[in-house]
XYZ file of C-alpha atoms in Angstrom:
448
model
C 23.512 -23.914 0.675
C 20.639 -21.770 1.977
C 21.149 -18.019 2.327
C 24.929 -18.567 2.347
C 24.540 -20.612 5.527
C 25.944 -24.086 6.098
C 22.865 -26.202 5.536
C 21.761 -28.006 2.411
C 18.292 -27.694 0.963
C 17.601 -31.357 1.649
C 18.563 -30.943 5.297
C 16.438 -27.823 5.603
C 13.394 -29.575 4.155
C 13.963 -32.385 6.622
C 13.999 -29.854 9.472
C 10.705 -28.440 8.159
C 9.080 -31.798 7.521
C 5.300 -31.524 7.271
C 5.300 -27.898 6.096
C 4.519 -27.196 2.446
C 7.663 -26.073 0.615
C 8.274 -24.816 -2.915
C 11.725 -25.369 -4.408
C 11.111 -25.016 -8.138
C 13.481 -22.168 -9.138
C 10.971 -20.455 -11.446
C 8.238 -20.490 -8.790
C 10.622 -19.314 -6.082
C 11.810 -16.472 -8.324
C 8.220 -15.412 -9.000
C 7.428 -15.446 -5.301
C 10.493 -13.278 -4.642
C 9.000 -10.358 -6.600
C 6.456 -7.624 -6.071
C 5.617 -4.598 -8.239
C 8.980 -2.928 -7.785
C 9.322 -3.075 -11.583
C 7.285 0.158 -11.498
C 10.616 1.765 -10.561
C 13.483 1.821 -13.085
C 15.764 2.558 -10.121
C 14.782 -0.561 -8.199
C 14.829 -2.976 -11.139
C 18.645 -3.246 -11.380
C 19.071 -3.088 -7.601
C 16.771 -6.071 -7.057
C 17.757 -8.074 -10.138
C 18.648 -11.638 -9.195
C 17.499 -11.231 -5.590
C 15.586 -14.438 -4.920
C 14.915 -16.754 -2.049
C 16.154 -20.329 -1.820
C 12.844 -21.869 -0.804
C 9.254 -20.769 -0.177
C 7.296 -22.224 2.740
C 3.552 -22.027 3.321
C 2.745 -22.696 6.981
C -0.805 -23.485 8.066
C -0.661 -22.162 11.623
C 1.450 -20.516 14.297
C 2.961 -23.815 15.443
C 4.428 -24.359 11.994
C 5.699 -20.773 11.945
C 7.390 -21.352 15.303
C 9.071 -24.406 13.767
C 10.273 -22.312 10.814
C 11.501 -19.548 13.130
C 13.428 -21.991 15.300
C 15.101 -23.488 12.242
C 16.072 -20.057 10.913
C 17.686 -19.136 14.205
C 19.436 -22.504 14.522
C 21.124 -22.174 11.126
C 21.101 -18.346 10.884
C 18.950 -18.431 7.755
C 17.466 -15.126 6.505
C 13.657 -15.007 6.525
C 11.373 -12.793 4.439
C 7.600 -12.724 4.928
C 5.338 -12.376 1.897
C 1.616 -11.702 1.583
C 0.310 -11.424 -1.978
C 3.288 -9.431 -3.260
C 1.261 -6.356 -4.235
C 3.745 -3.873 -2.744
C 5.841 -1.586 -4.924
C 9.205 -1.170 -3.202
C 10.629 -4.683 -3.004
C 9.315 -5.083 0.540
C 9.029 -8.863 0.099
C 12.105 -9.359 -2.103
C 14.808 -11.206 -0.132
C 18.138 -9.439 -0.495
C 20.127 -12.283 1.046
C 18.224 -15.346 -0.117
C 17.031 -17.764 2.515
C 13.438 -18.654 3.321
C 10.372 -16.849 2.023
C 7.421 -17.386 4.344
C 4.232 -16.944 2.336
C 1.089 -16.340 4.398
C -1.490 -17.629 1.905
C -2.508 -20.535 4.155
C -3.304 -18.228 7.091
C -6.870 -17.624 5.944
C -9.016 -17.744 9.060
C -11.317 -14.909 10.057
C -11.303 -15.489 13.805
C -14.276 -13.254 14.586
C -16.159 -10.192 13.407
C -18.334 -7.927 15.514
C -19.656 -4.386 15.180
C -16.672 -2.194 14.355
C -13.903 -4.757 14.804
C -12.487 -7.923 13.231
C -9.764 -10.405 14.129
C -8.105 -12.134 11.177
C -5.077 -14.181 10.308
C -2.411 -12.357 8.320
C -3.149 -14.055 4.987
C -6.834 -13.086 4.813
C -7.471 -11.022 1.694
C -8.953 -7.551 2.046
C -11.831 -8.394 -0.291
C -12.644 -11.538 1.700
C -12.748 -9.572 4.961
C -14.994 -6.924 3.413
C -17.427 -9.485 2.027
C -17.748 -11.107 5.450
C -17.989 -7.797 7.327
C -20.683 -6.489 4.992
C -22.936 -9.323 6.120
C -23.351 -7.434 9.399
C -23.232 -3.921 7.889
C -19.522 -3.126 8.181
C -16.440 -2.900 5.927
C -12.714 -2.133 6.112
C -11.847 1.452 6.980
C -9.363 1.643 4.136
C -8.108 -0.658 1.410
C -5.393 -0.484 -1.261
C -6.347 -0.383 -4.930
C -5.120 -4.001 -4.985
C -7.841 -4.958 -2.478
C -8.922 -8.035 -4.457
C -5.574 -9.757 -3.872
C -3.820 -7.836 -1.058
C -3.722 -9.455 2.384
C -4.498 -7.732 5.660
C -1.067 -8.570 7.068
C 0.717 -7.399 3.937
C -1.223 -4.136 3.890
C -0.255 -3.394 7.490
C 3.393 -4.382 6.995
C 3.944 -2.622 3.683
C 1.140 -0.138 3.092
C 0.349 3.315 4.404
C -3.221 4.207 3.360
C -5.678 3.944 0.513
C -9.304 4.112 -0.457
C -10.997 5.306 2.735
C -8.107 7.522 3.885
C -10.243 10.572 3.079
C -12.357 9.569 6.090
C -10.003 7.669 8.373
C -6.504 8.965 7.710
C -3.577 6.591 7.336
C -2.736 3.175 8.735
C -0.320 4.543 11.320
C -2.927 6.895 12.781
C -3.954 5.924 16.283
C -6.881 3.514 16.238
C -6.426 2.141 12.717
C -4.721 -1.011 14.032
C -5.871 -2.397 17.377
C -3.714 -5.463 18.026
C -1.201 -7.716 16.319
C 0.396 -11.056 17.127
C 3.973 -11.623 15.989
C 6.427 -14.496 16.200
C 10.028 -13.689 17.061
C 13.366 -15.022 15.826
C 15.007 -15.324 19.220
C 16.947 -18.380 20.353
C 13.603 -19.624 21.662
C 11.005 -18.074 19.320
C 7.859 -16.893 21.047
C 4.508 -15.317 20.305
C 4.050 -11.696 21.378
C 0.777 -9.751 21.327
C 1.023 -5.991 20.856
C -1.886 -3.699 21.672
C -2.535 0.029 21.784
C 0.341 2.233 20.682
C 2.683 -0.777 20.836
C 1.296 -1.943 17.476
C 3.369 0.814 15.843
C 6.466 -1.271 16.549
C 5.562 -3.491 13.581
C 3.123 -1.278 11.629
C 4.699 -0.469 8.241
C 7.991 -2.136 9.153
C 8.274 -4.392 6.059
C 8.359 -7.472 8.282
C 11.833 -6.565 9.537
C 11.012 -7.145 13.195
C 8.390 -9.828 13.618
C 6.333 -12.381 11.692
C 2.780 -11.036 11.781
C 0.340 -13.922 12.225
C -2.894 -12.318 13.423
C -4.400 -8.825 13.592
C -7.328 -6.984 15.127
C -8.461 -4.254 12.734
C -11.260 -1.688 13.100
C -14.165 -1.619 10.679
C -16.287 1.202 9.295
C -20.042 1.378 8.664
C -20.721 -0.050 5.204
C -22.437 2.590 3.088
C -23.896 2.042 -0.325
C -21.184 3.661 -2.457
C -22.152 5.314 -5.728
C -19.343 5.748 -8.263
C -18.898 8.838 -10.437
C -16.490 10.113 -13.048
C -16.729 13.896 -13.394
C -14.876 15.758 -16.137
C -13.774 19.384 -15.947
C -12.586 22.050 -18.357
C -9.115 22.172 -16.795
C -7.050 20.322 -14.236
C -6.922 22.968 -11.521
C -10.714 23.225 -11.495
C -10.821 19.451 -11.020
C -8.255 19.743 -8.214
C -10.167 22.511 -6.447
C -13.337 20.462 -6.755
C -11.522 17.572 -5.084
C -10.370 19.802 -2.237
C -13.868 21.258 -1.818
C -15.418 17.799 -1.742
C -12.836 16.668 0.795
C -13.663 19.685 2.972
C -17.420 19.033 2.718
C -17.859 17.169 5.980
C -21.586 16.705 5.343
C -20.913 14.576 2.244
C -19.717 11.077 3.048
C -17.071 9.918 0.569
C -14.570 7.093 0.283
C -12.482 8.137 -2.717
C -11.515 11.433 -4.361
C -9.054 10.660 -7.153
C -8.255 13.576 -9.498
C -6.412 13.061 -12.783
C -4.823 15.478 -15.215
C -5.017 14.669 -18.898
C -3.893 12.461 -20.509
C -3.894 9.911 -17.656
C -7.554 8.963 -18.162
C -6.681 7.951 -21.740
C -4.978 4.910 -20.226
C -8.174 3.722 -18.523
C -9.131 1.339 -21.320
C -12.289 0.008 -19.677
C -13.587 3.564 -19.177
C -12.785 4.986 -22.593
C -16.379 4.728 -23.797
C -17.405 7.019 -20.924
C -14.548 9.516 -20.579
C -13.828 11.776 -23.578
C -10.171 11.719 -24.728
C -7.723 14.024 -22.946
C -10.139 14.791 -20.127
C -9.262 16.226 -16.743
C -11.450 14.247 -14.374
C -12.274 13.137 -10.852
C -13.094 9.564 -9.868
C -15.296 9.616 -6.786
C -17.039 7.198 -4.424
C -19.851 8.926 -2.519
C -22.479 7.538 -0.162
C -25.627 6.981 -2.198
C -27.644 8.995 0.298
C -25.442 12.044 -0.419
C -25.902 12.025 -4.190
C -27.927 15.254 -4.214
C -25.458 17.529 -2.361
C -22.614 15.915 -4.285
C -24.195 16.792 -7.637
C -24.775 20.338 -6.393
C -21.043 20.642 -5.754
C -20.298 19.239 -9.212
C -22.550 21.914 -10.704
C -20.845 24.648 -8.670
C -17.524 23.733 -10.320
C -19.093 23.365 -13.777
C -18.263 19.686 -13.855
C -20.003 17.141 -16.040
C -20.824 13.623 -14.850
C -19.777 11.266 -17.631
C -20.064 7.999 -15.684
C -22.300 6.954 -12.816
C -22.644 3.540 -11.231
C -25.389 3.192 -8.597
C -24.568 1.571 -5.294
C -26.954 -1.290 -6.119
C -24.533 -2.374 -8.841
C -21.504 -2.484 -6.540
C -19.509 -5.618 -7.180
C -20.656 -5.852 -10.790
C -18.184 -5.146 -13.572
C -15.454 -2.555 -13.179
C -14.800 -0.600 -10.003
C -13.336 2.911 -10.040
C -11.198 1.828 -7.099
C -9.052 -0.064 -9.595
C -8.197 3.093 -11.526
C -7.101 5.040 -8.461
C -3.989 5.165 -6.280
C -1.199 3.111 -7.837
C -3.563 1.309 -10.174
C -3.331 4.523 -12.199
C 0.365 3.746 -12.691
C -0.477 0.144 -13.565
C -2.844 1.228 -16.369
C -0.418 3.842 -17.712
C 2.449 1.355 -17.788
C 0.293 -1.130 -19.676
C 0.181 1.450 -22.484
C 3.732 2.767 -22.053
C 6.175 0.810 -19.828
C 8.529 3.800 -19.670
C 6.198 5.461 -17.147
C 7.219 5.499 -13.520
C 5.777 7.498 -10.627
C 6.284 9.692 -7.578
C 4.528 9.822 -4.211
C 4.088 13.343 -2.860
C 2.277 15.064 -0.026
C 1.175 18.701 -0.316
C 1.014 19.938 3.261
C -0.076 23.510 4.085
C -1.390 24.159 0.581
C -5.111 24.914 1.139
C -5.429 26.974 -2.056
C -3.494 24.354 -4.049
C -0.965 26.964 -5.161
C 1.914 24.517 -4.815
C -0.043 21.876 -6.724
C -0.528 24.372 -9.532
C 3.146 25.336 -9.457
C 4.235 21.700 -9.916
C 1.596 21.136 -12.593
C 2.679 24.199 -14.574
C 6.403 23.635 -14.062
C 6.633 20.059 -15.309
C 3.813 19.950 -17.814
C 3.446 16.610 -19.587
C 6.671 15.201 -18.102
C 5.053 14.764 -14.672
C 1.326 14.110 -15.102
C -0.547 15.187 -11.991
C -2.673 12.631 -10.138
C -4.085 13.543 -6.717
C -5.590 11.341 -4.005
C -7.205 13.401 -1.258
C -6.613 12.080 2.247
C -7.060 13.240 5.838
C -3.904 14.053 7.824
C -4.287 15.202 11.441
C -7.861 16.236 10.726
C -6.975 18.263 7.614
C -7.772 17.199 4.046
C -4.707 17.393 1.786
C -3.803 16.164 -1.702
C -1.438 13.213 -1.826
C -0.078 12.974 -5.342
C 0.906 9.795 -7.174
C 2.204 11.511 -10.280
C 2.970 9.677 -13.497
C 6.526 10.437 -14.590
C 7.850 9.995 -18.119
C 11.169 8.413 -17.215
C 14.271 9.337 -19.178
C 17.283 8.951 -16.861
C 17.932 8.359 -13.192
C 19.608 11.746 -12.949
C 16.538 13.473 -14.343
C 14.243 11.579 -11.958
C 16.398 12.725 -9.044
C 16.256 16.304 -10.363
C 12.452 16.103 -10.388
C 12.432 14.813 -6.810
C 14.914 17.479 -5.672
C 12.884 20.277 -7.225
C 9.707 19.118 -5.477
C 11.480 18.967 -2.126
C 13.119 22.358 -2.633
C 9.669 23.908 -3.083
C 8.252 22.311 0.071
C 6.640 19.168 -1.348
C 7.176 16.073 0.805
C 8.347 13.124 -1.305
C 7.742 9.601 -0.009
C 10.350 8.127 -2.309
C 9.034 4.993 -4.061
C 12.417 4.278 -5.637
C 14.090 2.751 -2.581
C 13.641 -0.509 -0.684
C 15.094 0.998 2.510
C 12.400 1.479 5.135
C 13.623 4.833 6.451
C 14.412 6.320 3.020
C 10.864 5.981 1.699
C 8.169 7.841 3.589
C 9.591 7.776 7.112
C 12.718 9.908 6.520
C 13.865 9.177 10.047
C 14.786 6.294 12.315
C 11.864 4.842 14.260
C 13.658 3.877 17.456
C 10.672 1.936 18.783
C 10.836 -0.304 15.715
C 14.628 -0.553 15.904
C 14.652 -1.433 19.602
C 11.889 -3.976 19.077
C 13.962 -5.599 16.326
C 16.966 -5.743 18.647
C 14.844 -7.701 21.086
C 12.930 -10.039 18.771
C 15.485 -10.511 15.964
C 18.894 -10.320 17.643
C 20.676 -11.969 14.713
C 19.177 -9.631 12.103
C 17.622 -12.457 10.114
C 14.284 -10.826 9.270
C 14.154 -9.202 5.828
C 17.820 -8.178 6.166
C 19.199 -4.928 4.718
C 15.789 -3.227 4.557
C 16.099 -1.322 7.866
C 18.970 1.161 7.544
C 19.208 1.813 11.271
C 20.088 -1.848 11.862
C 23.141 -1.536 9.620
C 24.554 1.529 11.398
């Protein structure tokens, strides 16, 4: 039976005749996972949670056929991009069908400042095409080589480029989206303007995203730098100063306390052991004022990659954001992480307090982003995990001191970064998914 519903696999495949389907248990299990193994809390909660079958539709007509079948037999449906999320967003809690978007690969059109793509287009593919006319994505995750545009919108929040353009849910960072519903008669709905927020960062709980219009940014030649500092707080203050330097165009300011850079194997010949450092992408034309700022903070450039070599060899992007956690876990799988926002901390006093308080147990890692026009540090700290109780104590202490924690150790939409019910998303789900079949048990408000 499929998803505990009264239909056999053979009958389901007959209903979906003509659509590619994967039934091999090992493949289905693999395609039921993301990077939630970064969290020792999520691992036992998601253990054994797998779909019954994976389908790979080629177009919206096939998705409509899948949607109609799900409604007919009340089969749970979970949408999957490339599975690069970290919270079990694409792990089906109640089995059923996994709809993988890898066949939705068409770039419909690109023009100055705007692109229209199918949900399965990879971020790197979009960027390569956009750069042909002098543009690029406004922001990308550190998994940009494999992450899909639809998956990034459904499960992400920001990334490389957020220092310039804020976060995905900021007005203007998503222009339009097409979704297919799971109503008795599934239909295609186009959302534009502020209505896009009904499905933006909703884990696919209230619509199958098939197509998106996303804004682009001017494509600069990005030079890459690693700058080391005598101590972490000097590195942090340099990052804040660079973020506040509006005349220097930058795409990434990633600041790391020792010993996190020791885990960057491909950079070890450049970065001295136990260094406090900043990984930075700066417009090539702004190299001179950038180096002046480095000098002001007594930093030392230990790695520089000119913009002309972009695309060759390693990219610092893949040592930033949650790729930092990936590299650390490759050396020591006991590492986990936190996601924190330091609002109203212009002098970084709260950052220093957390750094001093936890020492080597919580290794500070800052990503500077723009929030409501203000540059703030968003931390993705490495945590040496011991017990769940201790991890919760660490979270509680941060929150008690005024640090906002976007909890990465939950698969519940509202319990992560939202902290509240989004009634627009809930009401949209009530309309387009009246039977609660889409990624069930991920939206807490639906269960209440």
